[in-house]
Amino acid sequence: MTSLGDFNVLTALAFLLAFAFLRLQPINDRKFVNLDGRSYLKFLNWMPAALKMPQDELINHAGLDSVVYLRIYITGLKIFVPITVLAFLVLVPVNWTNDTLGHNNVVYSPIDKLSISNVPNGSKRFIAHLGMAYAITFWTCYVLFKEYEIISKMRLRFLASEKRRPDQFTVLVRNIPPDPDESISELVEHFFLVNHPDHYLRHQVVYNANKLADLVEKKKMQNWLDYYRLKYERNPSERPTTKTGFLGCFGSKVDAIDYYKSEIEKIGKEEAEERKKVMKDPKSVVPAAFVSFRSRWGAAVCAQTQQTSNPTVWLTEWAPEPRDVYWNNLSIPFVSLTVRRLIIAVAFFFLNFFYVIPITLVQSLANLEGIEKALPFLKPLIEFIPRIIGDSIPMKATFFITYVMVDGWTGIAGEILRLKPLIFFHLKNLFLVKTEKDREEAMDPGSICFDSTEPRIQLYFLLGLVYAAVTPFLLPFILVFFGFAYVIFRHQIINVYNQQYESAAQFWPIVHGRIITALIVSQLLLLGLMSTNDFEQSTPVLLVLPVLTIWFYKYCKNRFEPAFVRNPLQVFHRGIYYIDGGGDEDTLERAREPNFDLKAYLANSYLHPVFKGDEDDDRYSVVDDDGWMGEEVIVPTKRHSRRTTPAQSKHEGSDSLSVPESALQR
């Protein structure tokens, strides 16, 4: 493992050095190599720079989701630093001062001598491991409780201090009951004028414009027309040609400019006809609408209350951010959605039913006692199996140490280099980029994929909690992962990734629940391990821990989770979490901007994109993309997240960028 460990350490260092070198190269300039020797003296200054930005400024810069994502790594450090110190002070001496592995005739490494496998069966030394299990449980629960409390307050402050956004004033209404005398639009207006007369502002019905959206999507061939026109302007002596078949590689050869011009005109006519059809046909309007209110408080009341005595109609929920609306699904009838959920539930039941029964039968025959009775000649082998399990599980720590070094060290170092996106960008730039718009899309770094990166973190929580009382030698490697990943992703969030959506840390209850699950798994595995090591008297003592942990989870769920499911009305009206200690945000905005036209601001926010035209909707911009770039730029880039975040921080992760004063004005 030593040679493999050295390889991973060297690979991680190579990635870091490669990133430090490449970030100094003016790849977009006419020069290809940075010849300024002084800049190389500070090639690792991005690390301390990534830690300089204060938390409040980081929230303003990248959003609360990004900050809370980073707090997952901080939570790991808070949990495992004290546990590591305690485990090395208590368990390592207890495990090391034995020679059980030497007498068991098993292959082991020096690391295995630090594990629980080196403690004799039935030894009183297991009391130290029991005490450690209790310490791990209580400390982990304490840290989780404090983090839940802190993040809950951060969420409430964030909700109260957010800048104006359309979804703060808007509610999605579904399953609107039909009325033979009124259209959906008239019905919605009358309903909310009657039931919310002081707060209702306007509404936008939802159209089933899926076919129209497909036609609009086809109009993206305008990009090809622009490309061939540009190509012709550069070389007027030769008209560009293309083939009409698949990907322009097959079919008859035609004039490219004329071909794409005629195709765009044809699609434009089809689009115009379909647009008229959608607007005139009452059947194109689905029983759903986005309803906007005069204040955040009015929207909160509507979103979180039942509108009628019939709980199946006029269903309200908070509207998603306009960019997060999946329009195709809005056209699915509510009854159809219900039927689909029922089908999935039935399929899931039968899948489990027909899976559990045969597995149960096999297990009833395959348990050790059943095999021993059915096949007596296997009795000696069966009585060696539990001992092997008890010895081998802790000894798997060597494998997981290697895994942590490969995935948690080298993998995270690879994140800072972003080698795969770099290669893909150059491939796109070489083969696919035709216009400046294509280039911008190719350079878009995207956002952090919480759905894939967060489960990865949970694996390290699981490994750390499982092996903390079994093989503590794994813990320092876990700590390096949490600390290293925190610095890397803090830099990436500040300088690389674009914030696309903001849920105000709504995912934290899931993170909390998964860490609790990992803790319970570690307790149950330790219980089984103690049983295989002839220390059965520990069973009732260890059974207390899962019970206490589940109770703690239920308590936190009742205490904190409602703030992540619903938005407290006091945040919008009478709460204590306000900017500068002032009144509620609605009142403050009316005082600051008495002439602001909220109705005009919300006019097209939830209009289907196909009805908005080709122009990008920049009404939510804070900083002009072209206005924030400074002069002292090594590699000029554009951060698209500037559309949803304030100007560049003075604590930027790279000191090579500067921000003009004009970009700091809101």
CSV table of N, CA and C in Angstrom, one decimal, residues 599-659:
chain,number,residue,atom,x,y,z
A,599,LYS,N,-46.4,44.9,-10.8
A,599,LYS,CA,-47.2,44.2,-11.8
A,599,LYS,C,-46.4,44.1,-13.1
A,600,ALA,N,-45.8,45.2,-13.5
A,600,ALA,CA,-45.0,45.2,-14.7
A,600,ALA,C,-43.8,44.3,-14.6
A,601,TYR,N,-43.2,44.3,-13.4
A,601,TYR,CA,-42.0,43.5,-13.1
A,601,TYR,C,-42.3,42.0,-13.3
A,602,LEU,N,-43.5,41.6,-12.9
A,602,LEU,CA,-43.9,40.2,-12.9
A,602,LEU,C,-44.7,39.8,-14.2
A,603,ALA,N,-44.8,40.8,-15.1
A,603,ALA,CA,-45.7,40.6,-16.3
A,603,ALA,C,-45.4,39.3,-17.1
A,604,ASN,N,-44.2,39.1,-17.5
A,604,ASN,CA,-43.8,38.0,-18.3
A,604,ASN,C,-43.0,36.9,-17.6
A,605,SER,N,-42.9,37.0,-16.3
A,605,SER,CA,-42.0,36.1,-15.6
A,605,SER,C,-42.3,34.7,-15.8
A,606,TYR,N,-43.6,34.3,-15.8
A,606,TYR,CA,-44.0,33.0,-16.0
A,606,TYR,C,-44.8,32.7,-17.3
A,607,LEU,N,-44.5,33.5,-18.2
A,607,LEU,CA,-45.0,33.3,-19.6
A,607,LEU,C,-44.1,32.2,-20.2
A,608,HIS,N,-44.7,31.3,-20.9
A,608,HIS,CA,-44.0,30.2,-21.6
A,608,HIS,C,-42.9,30.8,-22.4
A,609,PRO,N,-41.6,30.3,-22.4
A,609,PRO,CA,-40.5,30.9,-23.1
A,609,PRO,C,-40.8,31.0,-24.6
A,610,VAL,N,-41.6,30.2,-25.2
A,610,VAL,CA,-41.8,30.3,-26.7
A,610,VAL,C,-42.6,31.5,-27.0
A,611,PHE,N,-43.3,32.2,-26.0
A,611,PHE,CA,-44.0,33.4,-26.3
A,611,PHE,C,-43.2,34.7,-26.0
A,612,LYS,N,-41.9,34.5,-25.5
A,612,LYS,CA,-41.1,35.6,-25.1
A,612,LYS,C,-40.3,36.1,-26.3
A,613,GLY,N,-40.1,35.4,-27.3
A,613,GLY,CA,-39.2,35.8,-28.4
A,613,GLY,C,-37.8,35.2,-28.2
A,614,ASP,N,-36.9,35.6,-29.0
A,614,ASP,CA,-35.6,35.0,-29.0
A,614,ASP,C,-34.6,35.7,-28.0
A,615,GLU,N,-35.0,36.9,-27.5
A,615,GLU,CA,-34.1,37.6,-26.7
A,615,GLU,C,-34.1,37.0,-25.3
A,616,ASP,N,-32.9,37.0,-24.7
A,616,ASP,CA,-32.7,36.5,-23.3
A,616,ASP,C,-33.3,37.5,-22.4
A,617,ASP,N,-34.0,36.9,-21.4
A,617,ASP,CA,-34.6,37.7,-20.3
A,617,ASP,C,-33.6,38.1,-19.3
A,618,ASP,N,-33.1,39.3,-19.3
A,618,ASP,CA,-32.1,39.8,-18.4
A,618,ASP,C,-32.6,40.7,-17.3
A,619,ARG,N,-33.9,40.5,-16.9
A,619,ARG,CA,-34.5,41.4,-15.9
A,619,ARG,C,-34.0,41.1,-14.5
A,620,TYR,N,-33.4,39.9,-14.4
A,620,TYR,CA,-32.9,39.6,-13.0
A,620,TYR,C,-31.4,39.9,-12.9
A,621,SER,N,-30.8,40.5,-13.9
A,621,SER,CA,-29.4,40.8,-13.9
A,621,SER,C,-29.1,41.8,-12.8
A,622,VAL,N,-27.9,41.5,-12.1
A,622,VAL,CA,-27.4,42.5,-11.1
A,622,VAL,C,-26.3,43.3,-11.7
A,623,VAL,N,-25.4,42.6,-12.5
A,623,VAL,CA,-24.3,43.2,-13.0
A,623,VAL,C,-24.2,42.9,-14.5
A,624,ASP,N,-23.9,43.9,-15.3
A,624,ASP,CA,-23.7,43.7,-16.7
A,624,ASP,C,-22.5,42.8,-17.0
A,625,ASP,N,-22.7,41.7,-17.8
A,625,ASP,CA,-21.6,40.8,-18.1
A,625,ASP,C,-20.4,41.5,-18.6
A,626,ASP,N,-20.6,42.6,-19.4
A,626,ASP,CA,-19.4,43.2,-20.0
A,626,ASP,C,-18.8,44.3,-19.1
A,627,GLY,N,-19.4,44.5,-17.9
A,627,GLY,CA,-19.0,45.6,-17.1
A,627,GLY,C,-18.1,45.2,-15.9
A,628,TRP,N,-18.0,43.9,-15.6
A,628,TRP,CA,-17.3,43.6,-14.4
A,628,TRP,C,-15.8,43.2,-14.7
A,629,MET,N,-15.5,43.0,-16.0
A,629,MET,CA,-14.1,42.6,-16.2
A,629,MET,C,-13.1,43.7,-16.0
A,630,GLY,N,-12.1,43.4,-15.3
A,630,GLY,CA,-11.1,44.4,-15.0
A,630,GLY,C,-10.0,44.4,-16.0
A,631,GLU,N,-9.0,45.2,-15.8
A,631,GLU,CA,-7.9,45.4,-16.8
A,631,GLU,C,-6.8,44.3,-16.5
A,632,GLU,N,-6.4,44.1,-15.3
A,632,GLU,CA,-5.3,43.2,-15.0
A,632,GLU,C,-5.8,41.7,-15.0
A,633,VAL,N,-6.1,41.2,-16.2
A,633,VAL,CA,-6.7,39.9,-16.3
A,633,VAL,C,-5.7,39.0,-17.0
A,634,ILE,N,-5.3,37.9,-16.4
A,634,ILE,CA,-4.4,37.0,-17.1
A,634,ILE,C,-5.1,36.2,-18.2
A,635,VAL,N,-6.3,35.6,-17.8
A,635,VAL,CA,-7.1,34.9,-18.8
A,635,VAL,C,-8.5,35.5,-18.7
A,636,PRO,N,-8.8,36.4,-19.7
A,636,PRO,CA,-10.2,37.0,-19.7
A,636,PRO,C,-11.3,36.0,-19.8
A,637,THR,N,-12.2,36.0,-18.9
A,637,THR,CA,-13.4,35.1,-18.9
A,637,THR,C,-14.6,35.9,-18.6
A,638,LYS,N,-15.7,35.2,-18.7
A,638,LYS,CA,-17.0,35.8,-18.3
A,638,LYS,C,-17.7,34.8,-17.4
A,639,ARG,N,-18.1,35.3,-16.2
A,639,ARG,CA,-18.8,34.5,-15.3
A,639,ARG,C,-20.3,34.7,-15.5
A,640,HIS,N,-21.0,33.8,-16.0
A,640,HIS,CA,-22.4,33.9,-16.2
A,640,HIS,C,-23.2,34.0,-14.9
A,641,SER,N,-22.6,33.5,-13.9
A,641,SER,CA,-23.3,33.6,-12.6
A,641,SER,C,-23.4,35.0,-12.1
A,642,ARG,N,-22.7,35.9,-12.8
A,642,ARG,CA,-22.9,37.3,-12.4
A,642,ARG,C,-24.3,37.8,-12.6
A,643,ARG,N,-25.0,37.1,-13.4
A,643,ARG,CA,-26.4,37.4,-13.6
A,643,ARG,C,-27.3,37.2,-12.4
A,644,THR,N,-26.8,36.3,-11.5
A,644,THR,CA,-27.6,35.9,-10.3
A,644,THR,C,-26.9,36.2,-9.0
A,645,THR,N,-25.7,36.8,-9.1
A,645,THR,CA,-24.9,37.1,-7.9
A,645,THR,C,-24.4,38.5,-8.1
A,646,PRO,N,-24.1,39.1,-6.9
A,646,PRO,CA,-23.5,40.5,-7.0
A,646,PRO,C,-22.1,40.5,-7.7
A,647,ALA,N,-21.5,41.6,-7.6
A,647,ALA,CA,-20.2,41.8,-8.3
A,647,ALA,C,-19.1,40.9,-7.7
A,648,GLN,N,-18.0,40.9,-8.4
A,648,GLN,CA,-16.9,40.1,-7.9
A,648,GLN,C,-16.4,40.5,-6.6
A,649,SER,N,-16.0,39.6,-5.7
A,649,SER,CA,-15.6,39.9,-4.4
A,649,SER,C,-14.2,40.4,-4.4
A,650,LYS,N,-13.9,41.3,-3.4
A,650,LYS,CA,-12.5,41.7,-3.2
A,650,LYS,C,-11.6,40.6,-2.6
A,651,HIS,N,-12.3,39.5,-2.1
A,651,HIS,CA,-11.6,38.4,-1.6
A,651,HIS,C,-11.6,37.3,-2.6
A,652,GLU,N,-11.5,37.6,-3.9
A,652,GLU,CA,-11.5,36.6,-5.0
A,652,GLU,C,-10.5,35.6,-4.8
A,653,GLY,N,-10.8,34.4,-5.3
A,653,GLY,CA,-9.8,33.3,-5.1
A,653,GLY,C,-8.6,33.5,-6.0
A,654,SER,N,-8.6,34.4,-6.9
A,654,SER,CA,-7.4,34.7,-7.8
A,654,SER,C,-7.2,36.1,-7.7
A,655,ASP,N,-5.9,36.5,-7.3
A,655,ASP,CA,-5.6,37.9,-7.2
A,655,ASP,C,-5.3,38.6,-8.5
A,656,SER,N,-5.5,37.8,-9.6
A,656,SER,CA,-5.2,38.4,-10.9
A,656,SER,C,-6.4,39.2,-11.5
A,657,LEU,N,-7.5,39.2,-10.8
A,657,LEU,CA,-8.7,39.8,-11.4
A,657,LEU,C,-9.0,41.1,-10.5
A,658,SER,N,-9.5,42.1,-11.2
A,658,SER,CA,-9.9,43.3,-10.4
A,658,SER,C,-11.2,43.8,-10.9
A,659,VAL,N,-11.9,44.5,-10.1
A,659,VAL,CA,-13.3,44.9,-10.5
A,659,VAL,C,-13.4,46.4,-10.5
